Tab-separated table of C-alpha atoms and ligand atoms in Angstrom:
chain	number	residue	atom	x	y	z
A	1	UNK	CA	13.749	24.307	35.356
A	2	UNK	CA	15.040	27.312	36.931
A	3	UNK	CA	13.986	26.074	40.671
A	4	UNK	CA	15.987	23.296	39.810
A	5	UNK	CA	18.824	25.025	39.307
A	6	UNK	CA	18.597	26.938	42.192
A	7	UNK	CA	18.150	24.032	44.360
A	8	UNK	CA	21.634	22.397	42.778
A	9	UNK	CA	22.971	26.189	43.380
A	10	UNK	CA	21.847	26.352	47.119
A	11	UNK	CA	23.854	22.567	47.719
A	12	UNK	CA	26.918	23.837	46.026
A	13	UNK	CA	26.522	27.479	48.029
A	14	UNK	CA	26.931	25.000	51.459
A	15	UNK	CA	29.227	22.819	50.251
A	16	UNK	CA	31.562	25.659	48.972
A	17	UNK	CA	31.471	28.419	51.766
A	18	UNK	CA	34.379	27.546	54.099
A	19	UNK	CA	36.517	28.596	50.825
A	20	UNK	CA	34.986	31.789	49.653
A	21	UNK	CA	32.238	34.321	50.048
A	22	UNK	CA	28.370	33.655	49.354
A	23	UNK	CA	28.779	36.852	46.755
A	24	UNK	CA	31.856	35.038	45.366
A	25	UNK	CA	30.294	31.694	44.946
A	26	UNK	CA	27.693	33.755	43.165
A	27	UNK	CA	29.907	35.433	40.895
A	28	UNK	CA	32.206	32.343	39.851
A	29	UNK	CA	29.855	29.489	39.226
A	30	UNK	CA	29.194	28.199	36.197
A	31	UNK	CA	26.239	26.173	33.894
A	32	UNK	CA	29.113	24.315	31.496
A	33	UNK	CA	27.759	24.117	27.864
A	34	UNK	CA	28.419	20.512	27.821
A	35	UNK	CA	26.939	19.092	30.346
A	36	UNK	CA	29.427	16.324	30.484
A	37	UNK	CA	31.243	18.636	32.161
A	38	UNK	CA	28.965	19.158	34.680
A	39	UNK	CA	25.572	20.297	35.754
A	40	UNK	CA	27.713	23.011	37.347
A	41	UNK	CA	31.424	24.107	37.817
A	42	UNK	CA	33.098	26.056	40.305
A	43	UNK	CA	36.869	27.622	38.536
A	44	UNK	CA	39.448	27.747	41.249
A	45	UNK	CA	41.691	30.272	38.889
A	46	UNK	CA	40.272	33.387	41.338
A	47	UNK	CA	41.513	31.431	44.566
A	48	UNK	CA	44.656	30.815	43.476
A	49	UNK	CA	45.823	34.107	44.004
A	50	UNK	CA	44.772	34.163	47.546
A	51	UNK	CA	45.698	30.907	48.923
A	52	UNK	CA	49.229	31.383	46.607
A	53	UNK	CA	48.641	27.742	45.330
A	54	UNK	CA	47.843	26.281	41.553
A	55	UNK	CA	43.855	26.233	40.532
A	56	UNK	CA	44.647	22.611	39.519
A	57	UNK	CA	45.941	21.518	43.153
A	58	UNK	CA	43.148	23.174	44.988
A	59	UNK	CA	40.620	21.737	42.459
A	60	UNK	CA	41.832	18.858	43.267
A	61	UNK	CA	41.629	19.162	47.442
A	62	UNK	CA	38.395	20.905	46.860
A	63	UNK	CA	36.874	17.528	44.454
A	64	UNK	CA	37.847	15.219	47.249
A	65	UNK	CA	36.290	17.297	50.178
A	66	UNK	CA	33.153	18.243	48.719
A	67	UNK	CA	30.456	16.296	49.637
A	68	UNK	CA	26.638	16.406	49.967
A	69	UNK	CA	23.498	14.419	49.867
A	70	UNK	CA	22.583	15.948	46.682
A	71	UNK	CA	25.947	15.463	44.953
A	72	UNK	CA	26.112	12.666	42.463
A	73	UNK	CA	29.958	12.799	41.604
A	74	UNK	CA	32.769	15.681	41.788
A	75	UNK	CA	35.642	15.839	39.619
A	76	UNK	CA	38.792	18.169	39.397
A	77	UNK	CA	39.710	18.947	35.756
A	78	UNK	CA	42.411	21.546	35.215
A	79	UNK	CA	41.484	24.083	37.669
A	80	UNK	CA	37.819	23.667	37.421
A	81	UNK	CA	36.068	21.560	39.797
A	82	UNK	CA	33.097	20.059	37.915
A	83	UNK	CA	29.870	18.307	39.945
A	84	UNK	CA	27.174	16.686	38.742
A	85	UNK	CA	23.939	16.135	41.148
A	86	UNK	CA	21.884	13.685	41.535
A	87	UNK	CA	18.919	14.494	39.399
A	88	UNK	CA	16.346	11.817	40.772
A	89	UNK	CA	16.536	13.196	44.231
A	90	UNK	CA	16.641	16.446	42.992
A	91	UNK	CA	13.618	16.113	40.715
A	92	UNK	CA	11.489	14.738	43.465
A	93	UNK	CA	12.209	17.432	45.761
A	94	UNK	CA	11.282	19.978	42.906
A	95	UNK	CA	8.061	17.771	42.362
A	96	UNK	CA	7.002	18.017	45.547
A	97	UNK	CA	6.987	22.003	46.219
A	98	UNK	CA	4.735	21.877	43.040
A	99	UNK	CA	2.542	19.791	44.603
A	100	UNK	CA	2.894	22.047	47.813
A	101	UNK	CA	2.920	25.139	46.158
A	102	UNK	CA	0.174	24.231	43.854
A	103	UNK	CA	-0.395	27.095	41.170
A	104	UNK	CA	2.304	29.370	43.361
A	105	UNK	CA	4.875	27.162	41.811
A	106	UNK	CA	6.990	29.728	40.553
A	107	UNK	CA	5.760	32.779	41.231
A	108	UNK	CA	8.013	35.827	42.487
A	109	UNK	CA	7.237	39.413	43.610
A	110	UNK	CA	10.173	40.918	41.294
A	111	UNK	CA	6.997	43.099	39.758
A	112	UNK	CA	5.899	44.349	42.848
A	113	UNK	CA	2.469	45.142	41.262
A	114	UNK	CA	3.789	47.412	38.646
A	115	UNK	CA	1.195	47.875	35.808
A	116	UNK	CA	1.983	46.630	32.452
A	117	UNK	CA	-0.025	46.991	29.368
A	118	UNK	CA	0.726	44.423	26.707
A	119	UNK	CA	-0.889	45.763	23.143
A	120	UNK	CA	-1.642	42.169	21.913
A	121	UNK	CA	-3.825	40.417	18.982
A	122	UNK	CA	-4.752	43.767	17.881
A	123	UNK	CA	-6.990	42.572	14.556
A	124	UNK	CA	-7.833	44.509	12.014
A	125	UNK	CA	-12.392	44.614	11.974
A	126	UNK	CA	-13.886	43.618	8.699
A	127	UNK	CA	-10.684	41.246	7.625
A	128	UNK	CA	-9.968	37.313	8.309
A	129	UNK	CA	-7.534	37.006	11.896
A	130	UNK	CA	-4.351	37.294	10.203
A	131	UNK	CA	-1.750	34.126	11.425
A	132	UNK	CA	0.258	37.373	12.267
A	133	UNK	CA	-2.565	38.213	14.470
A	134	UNK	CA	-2.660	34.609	15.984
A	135	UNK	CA	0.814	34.714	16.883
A	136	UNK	CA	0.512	38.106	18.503
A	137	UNK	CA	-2.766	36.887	20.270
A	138	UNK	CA	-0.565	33.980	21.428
A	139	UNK	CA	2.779	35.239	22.505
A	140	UNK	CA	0.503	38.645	24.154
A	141	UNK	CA	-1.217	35.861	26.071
A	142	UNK	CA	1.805	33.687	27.099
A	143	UNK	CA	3.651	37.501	28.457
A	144	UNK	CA	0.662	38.648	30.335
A	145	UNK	CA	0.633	35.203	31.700
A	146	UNK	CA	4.468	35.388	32.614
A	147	UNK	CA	3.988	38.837	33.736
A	148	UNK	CA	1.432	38.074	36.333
A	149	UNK	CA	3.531	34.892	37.404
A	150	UNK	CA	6.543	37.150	38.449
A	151	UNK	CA	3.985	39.883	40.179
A	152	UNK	CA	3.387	42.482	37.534
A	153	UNK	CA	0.148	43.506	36.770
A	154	UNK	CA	-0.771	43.239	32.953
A	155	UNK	CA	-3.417	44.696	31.573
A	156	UNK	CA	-4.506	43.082	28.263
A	157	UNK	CA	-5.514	45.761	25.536
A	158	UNK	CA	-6.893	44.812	22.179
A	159	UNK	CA	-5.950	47.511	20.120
A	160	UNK	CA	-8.479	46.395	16.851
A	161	UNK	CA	-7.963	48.188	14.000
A	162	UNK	CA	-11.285	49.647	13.870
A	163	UNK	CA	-10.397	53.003	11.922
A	164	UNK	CA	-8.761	54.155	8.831
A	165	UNK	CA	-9.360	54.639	4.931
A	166	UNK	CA	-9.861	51.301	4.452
A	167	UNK	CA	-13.159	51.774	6.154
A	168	UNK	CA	-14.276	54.489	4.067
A	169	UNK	CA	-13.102	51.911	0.932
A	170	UNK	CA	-15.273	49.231	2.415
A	171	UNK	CA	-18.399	51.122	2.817
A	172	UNK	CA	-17.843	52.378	-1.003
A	173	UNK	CA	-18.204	48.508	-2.010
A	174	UNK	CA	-20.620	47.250	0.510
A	175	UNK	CA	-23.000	50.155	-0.938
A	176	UNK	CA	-21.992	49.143	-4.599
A	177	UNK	CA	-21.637	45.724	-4.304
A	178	UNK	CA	-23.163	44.465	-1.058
A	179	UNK	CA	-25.770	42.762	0.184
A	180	UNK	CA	-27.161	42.753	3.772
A	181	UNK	CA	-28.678	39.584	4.215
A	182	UNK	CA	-24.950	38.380	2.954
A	183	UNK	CA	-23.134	40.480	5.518
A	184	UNK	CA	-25.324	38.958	8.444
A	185	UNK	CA	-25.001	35.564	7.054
A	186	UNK	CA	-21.012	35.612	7.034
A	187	UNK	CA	-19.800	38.812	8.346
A	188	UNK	CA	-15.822	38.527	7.691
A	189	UNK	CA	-15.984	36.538	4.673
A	190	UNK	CA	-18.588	39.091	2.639
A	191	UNK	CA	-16.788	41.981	3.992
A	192	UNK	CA	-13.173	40.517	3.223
A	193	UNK	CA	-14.936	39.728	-0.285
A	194	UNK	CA	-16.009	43.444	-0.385
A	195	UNK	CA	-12.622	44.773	0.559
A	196	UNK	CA	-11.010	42.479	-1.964
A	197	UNK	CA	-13.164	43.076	-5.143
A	198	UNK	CA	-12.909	46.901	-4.266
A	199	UNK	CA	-9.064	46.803	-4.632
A	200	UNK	CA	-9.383	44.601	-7.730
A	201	UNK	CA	-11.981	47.191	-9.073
A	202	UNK	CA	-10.226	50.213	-8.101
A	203	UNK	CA	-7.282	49.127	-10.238
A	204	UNK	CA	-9.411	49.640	-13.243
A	205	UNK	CA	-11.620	52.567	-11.998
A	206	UNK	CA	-9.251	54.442	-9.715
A	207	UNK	CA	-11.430	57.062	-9.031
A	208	UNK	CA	-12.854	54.521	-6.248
A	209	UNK	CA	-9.638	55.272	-4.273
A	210	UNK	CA	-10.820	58.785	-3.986
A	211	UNK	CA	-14.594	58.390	-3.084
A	212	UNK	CA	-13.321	56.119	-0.537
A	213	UNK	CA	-11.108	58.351	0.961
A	214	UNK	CA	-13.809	60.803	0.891
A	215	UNK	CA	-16.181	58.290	2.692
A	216	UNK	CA	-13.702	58.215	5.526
A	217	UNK	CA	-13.193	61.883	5.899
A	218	UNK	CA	-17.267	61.459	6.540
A	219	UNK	CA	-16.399	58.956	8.568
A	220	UNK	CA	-14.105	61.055	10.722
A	221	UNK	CA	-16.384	63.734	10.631
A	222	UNK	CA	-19.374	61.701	12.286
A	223	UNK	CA	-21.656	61.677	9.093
A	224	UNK	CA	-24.320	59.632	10.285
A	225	UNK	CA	-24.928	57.173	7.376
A	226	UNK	CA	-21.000	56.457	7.868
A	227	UNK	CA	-21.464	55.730	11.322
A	228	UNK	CA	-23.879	53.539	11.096
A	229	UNK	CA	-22.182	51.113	8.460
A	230	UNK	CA	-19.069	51.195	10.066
A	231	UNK	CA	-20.496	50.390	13.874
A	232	UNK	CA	-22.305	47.835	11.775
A	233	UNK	CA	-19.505	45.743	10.580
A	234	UNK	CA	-17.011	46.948	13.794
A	235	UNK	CA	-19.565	44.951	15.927
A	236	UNK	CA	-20.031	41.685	13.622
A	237	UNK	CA	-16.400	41.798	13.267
A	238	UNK	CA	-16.030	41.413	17.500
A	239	UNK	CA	-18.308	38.936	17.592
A	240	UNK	CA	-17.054	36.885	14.532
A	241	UNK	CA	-13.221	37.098	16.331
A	242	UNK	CA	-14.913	36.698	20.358
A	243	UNK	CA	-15.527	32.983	18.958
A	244	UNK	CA	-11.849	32.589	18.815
A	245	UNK	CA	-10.949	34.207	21.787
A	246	UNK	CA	-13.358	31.977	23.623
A	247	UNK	CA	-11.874	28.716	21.934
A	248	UNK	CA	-7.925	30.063	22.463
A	249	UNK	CA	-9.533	30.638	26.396
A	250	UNK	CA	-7.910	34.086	26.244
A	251	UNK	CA	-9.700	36.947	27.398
A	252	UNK	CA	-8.818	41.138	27.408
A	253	UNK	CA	-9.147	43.341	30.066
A	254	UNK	CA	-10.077	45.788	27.175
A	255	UNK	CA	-11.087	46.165	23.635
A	256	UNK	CA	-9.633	49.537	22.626
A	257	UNK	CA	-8.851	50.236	19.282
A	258	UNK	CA	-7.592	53.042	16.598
A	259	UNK	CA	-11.583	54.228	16.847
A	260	UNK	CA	-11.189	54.716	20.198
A	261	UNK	CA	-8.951	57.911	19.868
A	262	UNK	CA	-10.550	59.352	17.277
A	263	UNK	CA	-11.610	62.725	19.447
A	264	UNK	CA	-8.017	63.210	20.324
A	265	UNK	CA	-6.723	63.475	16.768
A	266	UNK	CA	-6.680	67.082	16.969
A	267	UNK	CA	-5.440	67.482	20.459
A	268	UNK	CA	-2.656	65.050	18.963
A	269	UNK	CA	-1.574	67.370	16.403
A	270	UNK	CA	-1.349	70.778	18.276
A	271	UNK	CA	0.752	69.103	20.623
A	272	UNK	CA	3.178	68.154	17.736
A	273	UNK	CA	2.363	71.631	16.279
A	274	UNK	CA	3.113	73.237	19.660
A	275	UNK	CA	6.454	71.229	19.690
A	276	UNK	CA	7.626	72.592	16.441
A	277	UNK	CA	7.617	69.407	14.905
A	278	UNK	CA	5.238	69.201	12.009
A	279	UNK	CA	6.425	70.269	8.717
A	280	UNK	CA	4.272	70.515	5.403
A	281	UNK	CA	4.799	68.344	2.523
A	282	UNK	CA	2.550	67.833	-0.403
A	283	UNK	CA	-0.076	69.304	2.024
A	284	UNK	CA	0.530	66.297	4.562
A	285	UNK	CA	1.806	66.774	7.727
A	286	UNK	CA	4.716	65.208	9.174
A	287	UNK	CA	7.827	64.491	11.230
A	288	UNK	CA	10.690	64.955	9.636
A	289	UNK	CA	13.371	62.048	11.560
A	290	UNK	CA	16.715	62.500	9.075
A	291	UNK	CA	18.439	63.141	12.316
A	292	UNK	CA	17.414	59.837	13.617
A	293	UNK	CA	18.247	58.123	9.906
A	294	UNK	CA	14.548	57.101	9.446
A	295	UNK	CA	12.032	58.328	6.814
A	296	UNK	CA	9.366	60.983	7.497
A	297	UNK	CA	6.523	60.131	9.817
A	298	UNK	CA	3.207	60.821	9.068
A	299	UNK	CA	0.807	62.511	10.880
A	300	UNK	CA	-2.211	64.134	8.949
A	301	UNK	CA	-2.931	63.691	5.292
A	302	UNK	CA	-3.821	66.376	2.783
A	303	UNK	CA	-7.420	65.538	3.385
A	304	UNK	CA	-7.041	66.158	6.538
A	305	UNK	CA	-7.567	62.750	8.076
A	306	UNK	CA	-5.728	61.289	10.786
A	307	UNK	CA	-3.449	58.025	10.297
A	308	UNK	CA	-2.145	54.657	12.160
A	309	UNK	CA	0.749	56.604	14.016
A	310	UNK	CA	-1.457	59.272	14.962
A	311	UNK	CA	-3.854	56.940	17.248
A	312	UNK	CA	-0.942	55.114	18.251
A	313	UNK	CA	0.686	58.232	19.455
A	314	UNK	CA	-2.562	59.814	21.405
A	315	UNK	CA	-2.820	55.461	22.594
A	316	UNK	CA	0.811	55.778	24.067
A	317	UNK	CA	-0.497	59.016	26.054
A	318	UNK	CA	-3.614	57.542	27.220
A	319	UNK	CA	-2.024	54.268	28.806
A	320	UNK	CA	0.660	56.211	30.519
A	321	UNK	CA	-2.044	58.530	31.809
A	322	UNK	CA	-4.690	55.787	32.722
A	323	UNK	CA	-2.125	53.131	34.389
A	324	UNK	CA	1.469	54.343	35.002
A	325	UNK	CA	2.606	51.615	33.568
A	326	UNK	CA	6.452	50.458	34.444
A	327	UNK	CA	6.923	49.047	30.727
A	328	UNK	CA	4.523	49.276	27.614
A	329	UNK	CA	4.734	46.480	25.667
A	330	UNK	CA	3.230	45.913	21.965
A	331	UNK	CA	3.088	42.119	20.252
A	332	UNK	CA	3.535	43.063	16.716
A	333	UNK	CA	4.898	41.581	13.826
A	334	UNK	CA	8.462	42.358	12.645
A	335	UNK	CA	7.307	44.322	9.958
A	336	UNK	CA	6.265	47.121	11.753
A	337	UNK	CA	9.042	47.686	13.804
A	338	UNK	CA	9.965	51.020	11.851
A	339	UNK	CA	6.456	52.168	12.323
A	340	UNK	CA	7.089	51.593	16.184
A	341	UNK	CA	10.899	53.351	15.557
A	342	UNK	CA	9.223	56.354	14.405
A	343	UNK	CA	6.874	56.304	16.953
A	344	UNK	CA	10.050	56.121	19.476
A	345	UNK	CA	11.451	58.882	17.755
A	346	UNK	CA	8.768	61.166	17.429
A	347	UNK	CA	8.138	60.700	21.781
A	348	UNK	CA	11.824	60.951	22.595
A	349	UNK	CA	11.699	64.417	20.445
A	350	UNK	CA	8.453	65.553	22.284
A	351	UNK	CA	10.650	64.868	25.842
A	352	UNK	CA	8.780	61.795	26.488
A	353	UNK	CA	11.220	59.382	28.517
A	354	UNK	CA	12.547	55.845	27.128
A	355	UNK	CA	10.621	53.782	30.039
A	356	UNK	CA	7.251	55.367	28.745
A	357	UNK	CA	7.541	54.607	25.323
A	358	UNK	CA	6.503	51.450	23.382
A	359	UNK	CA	8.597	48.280	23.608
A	360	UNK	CA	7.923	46.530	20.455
A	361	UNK	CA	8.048	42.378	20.953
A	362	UNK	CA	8.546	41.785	17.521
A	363	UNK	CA	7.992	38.186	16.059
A	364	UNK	CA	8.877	37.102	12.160
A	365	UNK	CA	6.391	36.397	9.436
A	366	UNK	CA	5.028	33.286	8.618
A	367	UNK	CA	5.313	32.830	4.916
A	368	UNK	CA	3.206	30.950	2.557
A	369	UNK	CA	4.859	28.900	-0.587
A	370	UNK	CA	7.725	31.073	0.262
A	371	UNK	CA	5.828	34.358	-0.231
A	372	UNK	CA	4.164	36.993	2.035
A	373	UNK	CA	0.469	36.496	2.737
A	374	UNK	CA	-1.446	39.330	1.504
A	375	UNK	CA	-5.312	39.593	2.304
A	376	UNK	CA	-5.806	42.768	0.200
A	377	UNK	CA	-4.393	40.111	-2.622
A	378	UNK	CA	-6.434	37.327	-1.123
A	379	UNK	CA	-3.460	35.611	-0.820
A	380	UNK	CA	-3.995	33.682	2.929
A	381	UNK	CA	-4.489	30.703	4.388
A	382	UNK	CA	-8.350	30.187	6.357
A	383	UNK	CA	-7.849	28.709	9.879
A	384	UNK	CA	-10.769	26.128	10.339
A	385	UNK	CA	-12.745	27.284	13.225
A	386	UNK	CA	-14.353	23.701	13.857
B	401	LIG	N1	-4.018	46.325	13.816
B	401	LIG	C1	-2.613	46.320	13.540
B	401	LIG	C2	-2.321	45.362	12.406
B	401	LIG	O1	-3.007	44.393	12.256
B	401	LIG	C3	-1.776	45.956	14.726
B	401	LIG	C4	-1.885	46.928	15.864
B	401	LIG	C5	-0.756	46.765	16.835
B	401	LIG	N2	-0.808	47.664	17.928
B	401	LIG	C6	-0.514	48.968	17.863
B	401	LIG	N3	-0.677	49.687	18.933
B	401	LIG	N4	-0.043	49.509	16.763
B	401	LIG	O2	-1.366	45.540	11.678
């Protein structure tokens, strides 16, 4: 559509440029609303001055001089002069440069090669693809695909959610509750069932909460029965979601999740400590952002393990270092967007400049019966893989 509208552009550029600059033409022209006004409509109101004559006369001289093949009809209403093109002629010229131009229809240079990492699909291991996660892995795909059209170079980065308490929660039930032969048979549904029965469990026994906060802490300390369980179900979990990836068609340049920065926690947190930004509270660590108006951002808990903003933070270092990226782009659901605020925040205070910082491409949640879906409630909707 938008070659098409240059193409009725360029005819109107010629037919208009006795009477006023190319810059001018440029400036003035304009897509009416209603197109019955028009495909497009050129105001006289800014010659009027210079030729000392009303927009309405010289719309009217300029309707009954302009002509060209492409124009369909021209009309002069009150000082605009309105012309409508002649789409079939039009549309078969913009038919064939596709067929010319074959898949170079529509491509541009305007990225000169720039870099751009899109965060995209980003699902959390161990849990059913979220719709949220569809839609991410969906409108990631269409942007790298738009990206690389207009000569930008994406990279595609799954950022899996591969690390975190939750992990340290799931290898409490899989040890209580779990079965191997189960987990092999149906990874994502046994674990999911795992994860589920452990919250349901932990409301009535909540010392669970604590051994499987403890479990992570192992976790994050490289205790080797830890390890094991969670490379276990990180790698059935890839495989389980690679089937959908190969249906969608959509492939990543590369999988790097939360796990992934787990060895630069620490270098993380000096270099908030070094900024004079941490502050205790309650033996957690955090940034305090009243200045900004946004609550506290969290850094380190009073165990001492590491959470979602802290890998995102060391991530945001890593893909500036690794690609010099001209924009940073993350497909995430709407509801994080103060987690991604924060995140802003926190980099602007540690000097880090707007262009390197994440652009969140929000999208709205997709409800169910009205209500938010929920898989720690088991309250979601299975997609039918076949
Ligand atoms: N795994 C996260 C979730 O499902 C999304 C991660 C998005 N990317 C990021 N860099 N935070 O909620």
């Amino acid at each position: 559509m938008k070659n098409m509208h240059d193409m009725w552009q360029g005819a109107l550029f010629n037919a208009l440029c006795e009477h006023a600059s190319f810059e001018e033409i440029g400036q003035w022209i304009e897509a009416p609303k209603d197109r019955a006004h028009g495909d497009l409509a050129f105001p006289c109101f800014p010659l009027a001055k210079r030729q000392r004559r009303a927009p309405s006369a010289i719309a009217e001289d300029l309707a009954a001089t302009l002509t060209h093949d492409e124009f369909a009809r021209v009309e002069a209403v009150g000082g605009y002069v309105n012309v409508f093109f002649k789409k079939d002629s039009l549309s078969r010229q913009v038919l064939q440069s596709i067929v010319v131009q074959k898949s170079a229809y529509g491509s541009f240079v305007t990225g000169k090669s720039a870099r751009v990492p899109i965060d995209f699909s980003s699902p959390n291991i161990a849990k059913p693809f979220s719709m949220g996660h569809l839609r991410s892995t969906v409108i990631g795909n269409a942007l790298a695909l738009l990206a690389e059209k207009n000569g930008f170079l994406p990279e595609r980065i799954n950022y899996i959610g591969d690390w975190g308490t939750q992990f340290g929660k799931l290898i409490v039930a899989y040890q209580r509750w779990g079965s191997e032969a189960e987990v092999r048979q149906a990874p994502i549904q046994t674990l999911y069932k795992l994860y589920v029965r452990f919250h349901e469990e932990a409301e009535k026994e909540p010392e669970l909460d604590d051994e499987g906060r403890a479990w992570f802490v192992r976790l994050e300390q490289g205790d080797e029965e830890a390890v094991a369980l969670w490379t276990w179900f990180r790698q059935e979990s890839i495989v389980a979601f690679q089937h959908l990836y190969d249906r969608l068609g959509i492939t990543f340049d590369r999988i790097q999740g939360e796990a992934y920065y787990n060895d630069r926690m620490k270098a993380v947190m000096t270099h908030l400590q070094e900024a004079g930004l941490l502050e205790e509270s309650d033996g957690a660590l955090v940034v305090r952002l009243d200045d900004e108006g946004l609550p506290p951002c969290l850094f380190q808990k009073k165990d001492g393990s590491s959470l979602y903003a802290t890998r995102d933070l060391a991530a945001v270092y890593h893909r500036n270092e690794e690609l010099s990226p001209a924009r940073l782009l993350y497909v995430v659901g709407q509801e994080q967007s103060l987690h991604f605020k924060q995140i802003q925040a926190v980099l602007t205070r540690l000097g880090v400049e707007k262009q390197k910082q994440p652009e969140h491409v929000a999208f709205g949640l997709l409800l169910s019966d009205g209500k938010k879906m929920s898989t720690r409630r088991g309250r979601v909707i299975f997609w039918r893989m076949f």
